[in-house]
Tab-separated table of C-alpha atoms in Angstrom:
chain	number	residue	atom	x	y	z
A	8	MET	CA	105.310	179.485	88.379
A	9	PHE	CA	109.085	179.229	87.785
A	10	SER	CA	108.848	175.508	87.320
A	11	ARG	CA	107.599	176.083	83.763
A	12	TYR	CA	111.081	177.178	82.618
A	13	ARG	CA	113.709	174.626	81.798
A	14	SER	CA	116.873	176.737	82.268
A	15	ARG	CA	118.231	179.979	83.669
A	16	ILE	CA	118.490	181.500	80.167
A	17	GLN	CA	114.760	181.069	79.654
A	18	LEU	CA	114.136	182.632	83.049
A	19	ALA	CA	116.382	185.604	82.223
A	20	LEU	CA	114.771	186.128	78.822
A	21	ALA	CA	111.326	186.015	80.359
A	22	PHE	CA	112.376	188.542	82.988
A	23	PHE	CA	113.922	190.831	80.340
A	24	GLY	CA	110.849	190.632	78.097
A	25	GLY	CA	108.518	191.377	80.965
A	26	THR	CA	110.595	194.366	82.092
A	27	PHE	CA	110.760	195.669	78.539
A	28	LEU	CA	107.011	195.393	78.099
A	29	PHE	CA	106.358	197.210	81.380
A	30	ALA	CA	108.808	199.934	80.400
A	31	LEU	CA	107.238	200.222	76.938
A	32	LEU	CA	103.772	200.508	78.452
A	33	GLY	CA	105.049	203.168	80.810
A	34	VAL	CA	106.579	205.211	77.980
A	35	LEU	CA	103.389	204.807	75.940
A	36	ALA	CA	101.251	205.988	78.807
A	37	PHE	CA	103.544	208.926	79.480
A	38	THR	CA	103.481	209.915	75.825
A	39	LEU	CA	99.747	209.739	75.596
A	40	LEU	CA	99.139	211.567	78.823
A	41	ALA	CA	101.845	214.198	78.396
A	42	PRO	CA	100.751	217.453	76.631
A	43	ALA	CA	102.376	217.575	73.253
A	44	ALA	CA	101.551	218.300	69.642
A	45	PRO	CA	100.104	215.485	67.495
A	46	ASN	CA	102.917	215.836	64.975
A	47	ALA	CA	105.474	215.321	67.705
A	48	ARG	CA	103.802	212.114	68.953
A	49	ALA	CA	103.789	210.306	65.591
A	50	PRO	CA	107.534	209.389	65.531
A	51	ILE	CA	107.368	208.299	69.146
A	52	LEU	CA	104.347	206.087	68.504
A	53	LEU	CA	106.002	204.588	65.430
A	54	SER	CA	109.140	203.812	67.401
A	55	ILE	CA	107.098	202.263	70.168
A	56	PHE	CA	105.150	200.186	67.636
A	57	ILE	CA	108.355	198.966	65.973
A	58	LEU	CA	109.947	198.068	69.318
A	59	THR	CA	106.782	196.342	70.426
A	60	PHE	CA	106.584	194.358	67.192
A	61	VAL	CA	110.239	193.347	67.466
A	62	CYS	CA	109.787	192.266	71.113
A	63	ILE	CA	106.635	190.319	70.246
A	64	LEU	CA	108.424	188.643	67.342
A	65	LEU	CA	111.408	187.722	69.514
A	66	SER	CA	109.134	186.490	72.270
A	67	GLY	CA	107.161	184.414	69.738
A	68	ILE	CA	110.379	182.895	68.385
A	69	LEU	CA	111.581	182.074	71.911
A	70	LEU	CA	108.156	180.663	72.762
A	71	LEU	CA	108.115	178.478	69.639
A	72	ARG	CA	111.641	177.338	70.308
A	73	TRP	CA	110.718	176.506	73.858
A	74	MET	CA	107.602	174.634	72.727
A	75	LEU	CA	109.510	172.738	69.986
A	76	ARG	CA	112.288	171.707	72.316
A	77	PRO	CA	110.648	168.295	73.172
A	78	TYR	CA	110.175	167.715	69.436
A	79	TYR	CA	113.884	168.258	68.749
A	80	GLN	CA	114.727	165.969	71.628
A	81	LEU	CA	112.407	163.385	70.075
A	82	VAL	CA	114.184	163.827	66.721
A	83	ASN	CA	117.570	163.355	68.380
A	84	GLU	CA	116.379	160.209	70.103
A	85	ALA	CA	114.949	158.930	66.823
A	86	GLU	CA	118.322	159.522	65.096
A	87	ARG	CA	120.050	157.463	67.797
A	88	ALA	CA	117.489	154.619	67.553
A	89	PRO	CA	118.822	151.376	65.932
A	90	VAL	CA	116.459	151.589	62.967
A	91	ALA	CA	117.704	151.378	59.374
A	92	ALA	CA	116.773	154.404	57.235
A	93	GLN	CA	114.895	153.831	54.024
A	94	PRO	CA	117.131	154.723	51.020
A	95	GLY	CA	116.067	156.934	48.110
A	96	LYS	CA	113.801	159.247	50.096
A	97	ALA	CA	114.395	162.867	51.153
A	98	ARG	CA	114.769	163.479	54.850
A	99	ASN	CA	111.643	164.784	56.539
A	100	GLU	CA	111.958	165.070	60.305
A	101	ALA	CA	108.287	164.521	61.081
A	102	GLU	CA	108.021	161.509	58.777
A	103	PHE	CA	111.366	160.237	60.065
A	104	VAL	CA	110.233	160.470	63.685
A	105	LEU	CA	106.891	158.879	62.880
A	106	GLN	CA	108.492	156.097	60.866
A	107	THR	CA	111.110	155.502	63.551
A	108	PHE	CA	108.625	155.185	66.359
A	109	GLN	CA	106.278	153.066	64.274
A	110	THR	CA	109.180	150.727	63.617
A	111	ILE	CA	110.085	150.686	67.303
A	112	VAL	CA	106.464	150.021	68.271
A	113	ALA	CA	106.325	147.176	65.733
A	114	GLN	CA	109.550	145.719	67.175
A	115	LEU	CA	108.182	146.018	70.690
A	116	GLN	CA	104.999	144.253	69.631
A	117	ASP	CA	107.051	141.474	68.022
A	118	GLN	CA	109.129	141.168	71.165
A	119	GLN	CA	105.982	141.124	73.265
A	120	ARG	CA	104.612	138.277	71.168
A	121	GLU	CA	107.909	136.410	71.519
A	122	LEU	CA	107.824	136.971	75.277
A	123	GLU	CA	104.263	135.706	75.411
A	124	GLN	CA	105.273	132.611	73.441
A	125	LEU	CA	108.269	132.054	75.721
A	126	SER	CA	106.067	132.557	78.772
A	127	ALA	CA	103.528	130.076	77.399
A	128	GLN	CA	106.303	127.574	76.674
A	129	ALA	CA	107.739	128.076	80.162
A	130	SER	CA	104.300	127.601	81.718
A	131	GLU	CA	103.754	124.488	79.624
A	132	ARG	CA	107.143	123.100	80.634
A	133	ALA	CA	106.452	123.884	84.286
A	134	ALA	CA	103.055	122.169	84.088
A	135	SER	CA	104.600	119.201	82.280
A	136	ALA	CA	107.375	118.962	84.873
A	137	GLU	CA	104.827	119.146	87.681
A	138	GLN	CA	102.679	116.437	86.081
A	139	PHE	CA	105.756	114.300	85.510
A	140	SER	CA	106.769	114.744	89.157
A	141	GLU	CA	103.250	113.843	90.264
A	142	ARG	CA	103.301	110.709	88.086
A	143	ILE	CA	106.672	109.726	89.517
A	144	VAL	CA	105.448	110.217	93.082
A	145	ALA	CA	102.247	108.296	92.339
A	146	SER	CA	104.112	105.400	90.686
A	147	VAL	CA	106.624	104.941	93.510
A	148	PRO	CA	105.707	101.591	95.117
A	149	SER	CA	106.997	102.732	98.505
A	150	GLY	CA	105.168	105.188	100.698
A	151	LEU	CA	106.381	108.768	100.214
A	152	VAL	CA	105.621	111.557	102.693
A	153	ALA	CA	107.214	115.019	102.420
A	154	PHE	CA	107.186	117.702	105.106
A	155	ASP	CA	107.957	121.410	104.824
A	156	ALA	CA	110.152	123.358	107.247
A	157	SER	CA	107.241	123.945	109.626
A	158	GLY	CA	106.484	120.216	109.814
A	159	HIS	CA	103.332	120.113	107.665
A	160	THR	CA	102.834	117.410	105.041
A	161	THR	CA	103.104	118.590	101.444
A	162	VAL	CA	103.140	115.259	99.557
A	163	VAL	CA	101.493	111.957	100.552
A	164	ASN	CA	101.207	109.308	97.824
A	165	ALA	CA	98.708	106.458	97.715
A	166	PRO	CA	100.995	103.710	99.154
A	167	ALA	CA	101.779	105.972	102.115
A	168	LYS	CA	98.066	106.531	102.756
A	169	ALA	CA	97.543	102.763	102.747
A	170	LEU	CA	100.462	102.156	105.126
A	171	ILE	CA	99.477	104.830	107.642
A	172	GLU	CA	95.775	103.984	107.166
A	173	THR	CA	94.413	107.464	106.604
A	174	ASP	CA	91.283	108.108	104.575
A	175	GLY	CA	90.850	111.807	105.381
A	176	GLU	CA	92.807	114.916	104.458
A	177	ALA	CA	96.477	113.942	104.600
A	178	LEU	CA	98.040	117.238	103.466
A	179	GLY	CA	98.909	119.976	105.934
A	180	GLN	CA	99.154	117.574	108.901
A	181	GLN	CA	101.844	117.435	111.581
A	182	PRO	CA	103.946	114.247	112.035
A	183	ALA	CA	102.209	113.397	115.312
A	184	VAL	CA	98.843	113.420	113.495
A	185	ILE	CA	99.766	111.733	110.234
A	186	PHE	CA	101.817	109.050	112.065
A	187	ARG	CA	99.484	108.588	115.031
A	188	ASN	CA	99.687	104.802	114.530
A	189	ALA	CA	103.512	104.893	114.605
A	190	PRO	CA	104.673	107.324	117.350
A	191	ASP	CA	108.324	106.292	116.962
A	192	LEU	CA	108.216	107.373	113.323
A	193	ALA	CA	106.705	110.749	114.252
A	194	GLN	CA	109.526	111.350	116.748
A	195	MET	CA	112.174	110.570	114.145
A	196	VAL	CA	110.604	113.011	111.664
A	197	GLN	CA	110.501	115.764	114.301
A	198	LYS	CA	114.153	115.179	115.188
A	199	CYS	CA	115.129	115.213	111.512
A	200	LEU	CA	113.389	118.574	111.038
A	201	GLN	CA	115.073	120.048	114.109
A	202	THR	CA	118.616	118.663	113.817
A	203	GLY	CA	118.885	117.395	110.237
A	204	GLU	CA	119.640	113.857	111.413
A	205	VAL	CA	119.326	111.139	108.753
A	206	TYR	CA	117.688	107.775	109.489
A	207	ARG	CA	118.452	104.906	107.110
A	208	ARG	CA	116.480	101.662	106.947
A	209	GLU	CA	114.978	101.986	110.405
A	210	GLU	CA	112.358	99.467	111.532
A	211	VAL	CA	109.298	100.779	113.368
A	212	SER	CA	106.007	99.247	114.459
A	213	ALA	CA	102.639	100.607	113.339
A	214	THR	CA	99.369	99.479	114.893
A	215	GLY	CA	96.473	99.487	112.442
A	216	GLU	CA	92.848	100.293	113.053
A	217	ASP	CA	92.113	96.572	113.258
A	218	GLY	CA	94.708	96.098	115.993
A	219	ARG	CA	97.134	94.308	113.685
A	220	THR	CA	100.766	95.322	114.059
A	221	ARG	CA	102.833	96.053	110.970
A	222	ARG	CA	106.574	96.373	110.634
A	223	LEU	CA	107.606	99.361	108.524
A	224	GLY	CA	111.003	100.148	107.074
A	225	ALA	CA	111.627	103.901	107.180
A	226	THR	CA	114.280	106.168	105.645
A	227	ILE	CA	114.092	109.813	106.725
A	228	ALA	CA	116.349	112.555	105.345
A	229	PRO	CA	116.275	116.373	105.459
A	230	ILE	CA	115.482	118.347	102.298
A	231	ASP	CA	118.252	120.705	101.106
A	232	PRO	CA	120.323	120.586	104.301
A	233	SER	CA	122.921	123.289	104.968
A	234	PRO	CA	125.224	123.943	107.949
A	235	SER	CA	124.290	127.646	107.978
A	236	ARG	CA	120.515	127.184	108.155
A	237	PRO	CA	117.980	124.519	109.109
A	238	ALA	CA	116.568	122.053	106.600
A	239	ARG	CA	113.722	123.157	104.353
A	240	GLY	CA	111.771	120.034	105.182
A	241	ALA	CA	112.058	116.267	105.481
A	242	LEU	CA	111.405	113.333	103.167
A	243	CYS	CA	110.137	110.028	104.552
A	244	LEU	CA	110.140	106.751	102.572
A	245	LEU	CA	108.064	103.891	103.991
A	246	THR	CA	107.977	100.211	103.070
A	247	ASP	CA	105.873	97.424	104.532
A	248	ILE	CA	108.397	94.805	105.672
A	249	THR	CA	105.984	92.771	107.779
A	250	GLU	CA	106.235	89.707	105.570
A	251	VAL	CA	109.998	90.098	105.248
A	252	THR	CA	110.351	90.320	109.019
A	253	GLN	CA	108.145	87.285	109.533
A	254	LEU	CA	110.059	85.360	106.912
A	255	ARG	CA	113.350	86.329	108.522
A	256	GLU	CA	112.099	85.201	111.920
A	257	GLN	CA	110.813	81.960	110.448
A	258	VAL	CA	114.118	81.274	108.718
A	259	ALA	CA	115.964	81.911	111.983
A	260	LEU	CA	113.504	79.680	113.817
A	261	LYS	CA	113.891	76.955	111.224
A	262	LYS	CA	117.675	77.059	111.512
A	263	ASN	CA	117.462	76.895	115.291
A	264	LEU	CA	115.056	73.994	115.112
A	265	GLU	CA	117.267	72.146	112.651
A	266	ASN	CA	120.267	72.607	114.895
A	267	LEU	CA	118.235	71.505	117.893
A	268	GLY	CA	116.943	68.462	116.039
A	269	GLU	CA	120.369	67.356	114.867
A	270	MET	CA	121.822	67.827	118.323
A	271	SER	CA	119.105	66.037	120.240
A	272	ALA	CA	118.118	63.259	117.817
A	273	GLY	CA	120.843	60.989	119.087
A	274	LEU	CA	120.013	61.744	122.705
A	275	ALA	CA	116.312	61.073	122.085
A	276	HIS	CA	117.189	57.741	120.483
A	277	GLU	CA	119.070	56.729	123.617
A	278	PHE	CA	116.115	57.811	125.745
A	279	LYS	CA	113.841	55.642	123.646
A	280	ASN	CA	116.059	52.613	124.190
A	281	ALA	CA	116.021	53.230	127.925
A	282	LEU	CA	112.250	53.702	127.878
A	283	ALA	CA	111.831	50.418	126.061
A	284	THR	CA	113.712	48.732	128.902
A	285	LEU	CA	111.617	50.510	131.513
A	286	HIS	CA	108.478	49.519	129.623
A	287	GLY	CA	109.517	45.873	129.790
A	288	TYR	CA	110.238	46.017	133.526
A	289	ALA	CA	106.914	47.793	134.153
A	290	GLN	CA	105.038	45.069	132.308
A	291	LEU	CA	106.940	42.452	134.317
A	292	LEU	CA	106.007	44.107	137.602
A	293	GLN	CA	102.387	44.311	136.494
A	294	SER	CA	102.322	40.602	135.702
A	295	GLN	CA	103.850	39.723	139.102
A	296	GLN	CA	101.564	41.918	141.204
A	297	LYS	CA	100.643	40.414	144.570
A	298	SER	CA	98.357	43.074	145.952
A	299	GLU	CA	95.934	45.690	144.650
A	300	GLY	CA	98.268	48.576	145.597
A	301	GLU	CA	101.196	47.035	143.804
A	302	GLY	CA	99.051	46.521	140.711
A	303	ALA	CA	97.930	50.153	140.706
A	304	ALA	CA	101.533	51.375	141.088
A	305	ALA	CA	102.695	49.109	138.269
A	306	SER	CA	99.857	50.339	136.019
A	307	ALA	CA	100.704	53.988	136.778
A	308	LEU	CA	104.370	53.340	136.092
A	309	LEU	CA	103.511	51.635	132.812
A	310	GLN	CA	101.298	54.559	131.760
A	311	GLU	CA	104.008	57.115	132.511
A	312	VAL	CA	106.501	55.069	130.521
A	313	ARG	CA	104.086	54.976	127.601
A	314	ASN	CA	103.609	58.766	127.796
A	315	LEU	CA	107.353	59.305	127.803
A	316	SER	CA	107.705	56.921	124.877
A	317	GLU	CA	105.059	58.809	122.898
A	318	MET	CA	106.797	62.115	123.632
A	319	VAL	CA	110.170	60.807	122.545
A	320	THR	CA	108.634	59.287	119.395
A	321	ALA	CA	107.026	62.633	118.536
A	322	PHE	CA	110.303	64.413	119.129
A	323	LEU	CA	112.148	61.927	116.934
A	324	ASN	CA	109.606	62.492	114.168
A	325	PHE	CA	110.307	66.195	114.474
A	326	ALA	CA	114.084	65.856	114.728
A	327	ARG	CA	114.363	63.419	111.851
A	328	PRO	CA	112.079	64.735	109.084
A	329	GLN	CA	111.224	62.345	106.313
A	330	PRO	CA	111.487	63.341	102.628
A	331	LEU	CA	108.314	64.772	101.110
A	332	ASP	CA	106.167	62.723	98.758
A	333	LEU	CA	104.666	65.540	96.668
A	334	ASN	CA	101.439	64.962	94.766
A	335	GLU	CA	98.483	66.992	93.573
A	336	VAL	CA	96.347	67.486	96.673
A	337	SER	CA	92.858	68.974	96.885
A	338	LEU	CA	92.995	71.251	99.898
A	339	HIS	CA	89.206	71.298	100.135
A	340	GLU	CA	89.015	67.517	100.400
A	341	LEU	CA	91.909	67.478	102.873
A	342	VAL	CA	90.173	69.996	105.160
A	343	GLN	CA	86.891	68.038	104.929
A	344	GLU	CA	88.677	64.784	105.844
A	345	CYS	CA	90.335	66.452	108.832
A	346	ALA	CA	86.963	67.776	109.999
A	347	SER	CA	85.423	64.294	109.688
A	348	GLU	CA	88.304	62.699	111.583
A	349	LEU	CA	87.944	65.184	114.462
A	350	ARG	CA	84.134	65.124	114.613
A	351	ALA	CA	84.092	63.084	117.816
A	352	PHE	CA	86.863	65.234	119.316
A	353	PHE	CA	84.901	68.420	118.580
A	354	ALA	CA	81.746	66.895	120.051
A	355	GLU	CA	83.654	65.997	123.221
A	356	HIS	CA	84.809	69.625	123.568
A	357	ASN	CA	81.393	70.992	122.500
A	358	VAL	CA	82.969	72.929	119.584
A	359	SER	CA	81.347	73.591	116.190
A	360	LEU	CA	83.311	73.937	112.950
A	361	SER	CA	82.626	76.325	110.039
A	362	ILE	CA	84.347	75.987	106.650
A	363	GLU	CA	84.148	78.658	103.929
A	364	GLY	CA	86.176	80.205	101.130
A	365	GLU	CA	88.179	78.943	98.180
A	366	PHE	CA	90.537	75.973	98.446
A	367	PRO	CA	92.589	75.329	95.286
A	368	ASN	CA	94.826	72.350	94.614
A	369	ALA	CA	98.462	72.322	95.676
A	370	ARG	CA	101.464	70.018	95.351
A	371	ALA	CA	102.085	68.647	98.816
A	372	ASP	CA	102.731	65.557	100.915
A	373	GLU	CA	99.152	64.699	101.808
A	374	LEU	CA	99.928	62.673	104.949
A	375	MET	CA	102.253	65.248	106.488
A	376	LEU	CA	100.020	68.186	105.545
A	377	ARG	CA	96.981	66.394	107.027
A	378	GLN	CA	98.912	65.805	110.247
A	379	ALA	CA	99.807	69.511	110.450
A	380	VAL	CA	96.180	70.609	109.905
A	381	LEU	CA	94.959	68.071	112.480
A	382	ASN	CA	97.399	69.447	115.068
A	383	LEU	CA	96.222	72.997	114.403
A	384	LEU	CA	92.537	72.045	114.685
A	385	ARG	CA	93.126	70.130	117.940
A	386	ASN	CA	94.989	73.063	119.442
A	387	ALA	CA	92.219	75.442	118.357
A	388	ALA	CA	89.571	73.297	120.065
A	389	GLU	CA	91.623	72.910	123.240
A	390	ALA	CA	92.296	76.678	123.369
A	391	ILE	CA	88.591	77.486	123.884
A	392	ASP	CA	87.723	77.661	127.548
A	393	HIS	CA	84.795	75.532	128.687
A	394	GLU	CA	83.098	78.605	130.130
A	395	ARG	CA	83.033	80.396	126.790
A	396	GLY	CA	79.585	81.119	125.396
A	397	GLU	CA	80.640	80.945	121.734
A	398	ARG	CA	82.688	77.831	121.032
A	399	ARG	CA	83.442	77.779	117.323
A	400	ILE	CA	86.341	77.222	114.941
A	401	PHE	CA	86.391	78.958	111.559
A	402	ILE	CA	88.362	77.666	108.569
A	403	LYS	CA	88.640	80.098	105.648
A	404	GLY	CA	90.450	79.447	102.371
A	405	MET	CA	91.657	82.210	100.061
A	406	LEU	CA	93.541	82.443	96.779
A	407	LEU	CA	96.160	85.188	97.168
A	408	LYS	CA	97.553	87.529	94.541
A	409	ARG	CA	100.414	86.450	92.340
A	410	ASP	CA	103.720	87.701	93.710
A	411	GLU	CA	106.524	89.452	91.808
A	412	ALA	CA	108.108	86.115	90.896
A	413	GLY	CA	104.881	84.978	89.205
A	414	GLN	CA	103.986	82.457	91.959
A	415	ASP	CA	100.376	81.954	93.034
A	416	TRP	CA	99.670	81.397	96.728
A	417	THR	CA	96.807	80.071	98.790
A	418	SER	CA	95.995	80.814	102.403
A	419	ILE	CA	94.113	78.778	104.995
A	420	GLN	CA	93.124	80.606	108.180
A	421	ILE	CA	92.112	78.686	111.314
A	422	ARG	CA	90.493	80.972	113.888
A	423	ASP	CA	89.077	80.020	117.267
A	424	THR	CA	86.915	81.939	119.742
A	425	GLY	CA	89.239	81.425	122.685
A	426	GLU	CA	91.191	83.986	124.689
A	427	GLY	CA	93.974	84.325	122.144
A	428	ILE	CA	97.729	84.053	122.577
A	429	PRO	CA	99.650	86.348	124.963
A	430	PRO	CA	101.860	88.727	122.942
A	431	THR	CA	104.954	87.480	124.763
A	432	ASP	CA	104.252	83.913	123.575
A	433	LEU	CA	103.611	84.637	119.875
A	434	GLN	CA	107.283	84.168	118.993
A	435	ARG	CA	107.733	81.106	121.225
A	436	ILE	CA	104.796	78.850	120.411
A	437	PHE	CA	106.647	77.142	117.540
A	438	ILE	CA	109.594	76.155	119.742
A	439	PRO	CA	109.548	72.437	120.639
A	440	PHE	CA	108.332	71.598	124.162
A	441	PHE	CA	106.966	75.090	124.740
A	442	THR	CA	103.349	74.771	125.794
A	443	THR	CA	100.847	76.634	127.950
A	444	LYS	CA	98.529	73.637	128.334
A	445	SER	CA	98.460	71.442	131.388
A	446	LYS	CA	98.587	68.362	129.154
A	447	GLY	CA	100.691	68.006	126.046
A	448	HIS	CA	104.306	67.884	124.985
A	449	GLY	CA	104.549	71.139	122.996
A	450	VAL	CA	105.656	69.391	119.806
A	451	GLY	CA	102.501	69.638	117.678
A	452	LEU	CA	102.874	73.285	116.606
A	453	ALA	CA	106.615	72.909	116.064
A	454	LEU	CA	106.011	69.866	113.877
A	455	ALA	CA	103.278	71.670	111.884
A	456	HIS	CA	105.591	74.674	111.396
A	457	ARG	CA	108.393	72.451	110.124
A	458	VAL	CA	106.071	70.579	107.746
A	459	LEU	CA	104.814	73.813	106.152
A	460	THR	CA	108.293	75.334	105.816
A	461	ASP	CA	109.434	72.100	104.150
A	462	HIS	CA	106.624	72.626	101.624
A	463	GLY	CA	107.970	76.109	100.843
A	464	GLY	CA	105.128	77.767	102.760
A	465	THR	CA	104.718	79.542	106.073
A	466	LEU	CA	102.767	79.180	109.295
A	467	THR	CA	102.120	82.330	111.320
A	468	ALA	CA	100.116	83.081	114.443
A	469	SER	CA	98.313	86.252	115.488
A	470	ASN	CA	95.356	87.424	117.554
A	471	ALA	CA	92.043	88.314	115.958
A	472	PRO	CA	90.558	91.773	116.680
A	473	GLN	CA	87.297	90.161	117.816
A	474	GLY	CA	89.147	87.741	120.097
A	475	GLY	CA	90.770	84.375	119.697
A	476	ALA	CA	93.863	83.222	117.839
A	477	ILE	CA	94.441	82.955	114.088
A	478	PHE	CA	96.859	80.450	112.563
A	479	THR	CA	97.537	81.234	108.901
A	480	ILE	CA	98.860	78.607	106.514
A	481	LYS	CA	100.372	79.927	103.299
A	482	LEU	CA	101.245	77.468	100.539
A	483	PRO	CA	102.407	77.874	96.934
A	484	VAL	CA	99.786	76.756	94.405
């Protein structure tokens, strides 16, 4: 009840008015009930009426004042509002208040429209910035994978999906799942998230779905690192450096082979002179044979000397490369000629040959390139065990994409259906005199590798997923 009054004065006035009214009613009742003459009651009733009227008037004034108090407060607030008064008009409080608040409402509406425009502009800028960021991420040629603080992927661009070979949902995955083909990379990401360690230009291996191993260059750094709190995530940049690694290994191998050739060419020449002498003595012993046993021994000695002479001659050809005689060569015709030349050899080993694909022309030394292809085809046929059910060699030609320097390349793959090459021997098969065959000198592959590197190309070896070895020739067109 007392909460209706705003101040103690209003409470006191209300109490006084109520007491006065009760007292007035009491006097009126006493006057009317008391025995007295009618002429004596008239002045008393008039006085009571006047007092009652005055009290009602005062109470009405106080009530109006109390009811108009919010209006006066509104007028005071309107006078303090930063609104310019209109000149030349008489002051009217009601019109002034109405005009003031209409002006304020109009200003608020204008400000609301400005805020809506600013909000729309901010939203448009945010959307534009997000689209620009997405375009940047999508146009980055390297693989980009971002992780949040809990280790879930938030960004995976298209190159990264190709490198990690994922065709499903890549977002929201843990490092162990998204990098299941490269466990070393997953461990580095986890350690970066936990300790904030930075990895720069690390090399890791990734095994693809087809069993082929790739070499990836990885840079991993924490996002917004701070000494007082853990990182808010990690950023991983991936690059396929398989070809770079192979090229680096081939360059190192070529340098080693050149050094080996220069060092041993002179020694091989001396061996050849000594073998020529031994060959002459062996022929002399064979011509002077007196018994069947002596003749057989002389023939065996002569054959061994010939084998040694052939090996030394092959090594000299490798150690002392001849300058290239480059001409326009049809790779298709060259492969067909090699197949025709080895037809009897393939028939002896019960091996069939299949040729398919595209073989463009290339500038090459036809004789040396033919010798390299012949060595590769012979090795492929000899690598197939006699107990194998499928005994085939596949030759496939391809025209590769133009590289960044504008150079076109062609590829020739020679695949056999043998047992393949042991992983420990893949980096050693191009070293001279390294061989896993019971017969042979181990110079053929080294000579083929040197011939192709001299042509500005490459020769690489790998194992096919379906079995057997693949030798890939890559030449500039």
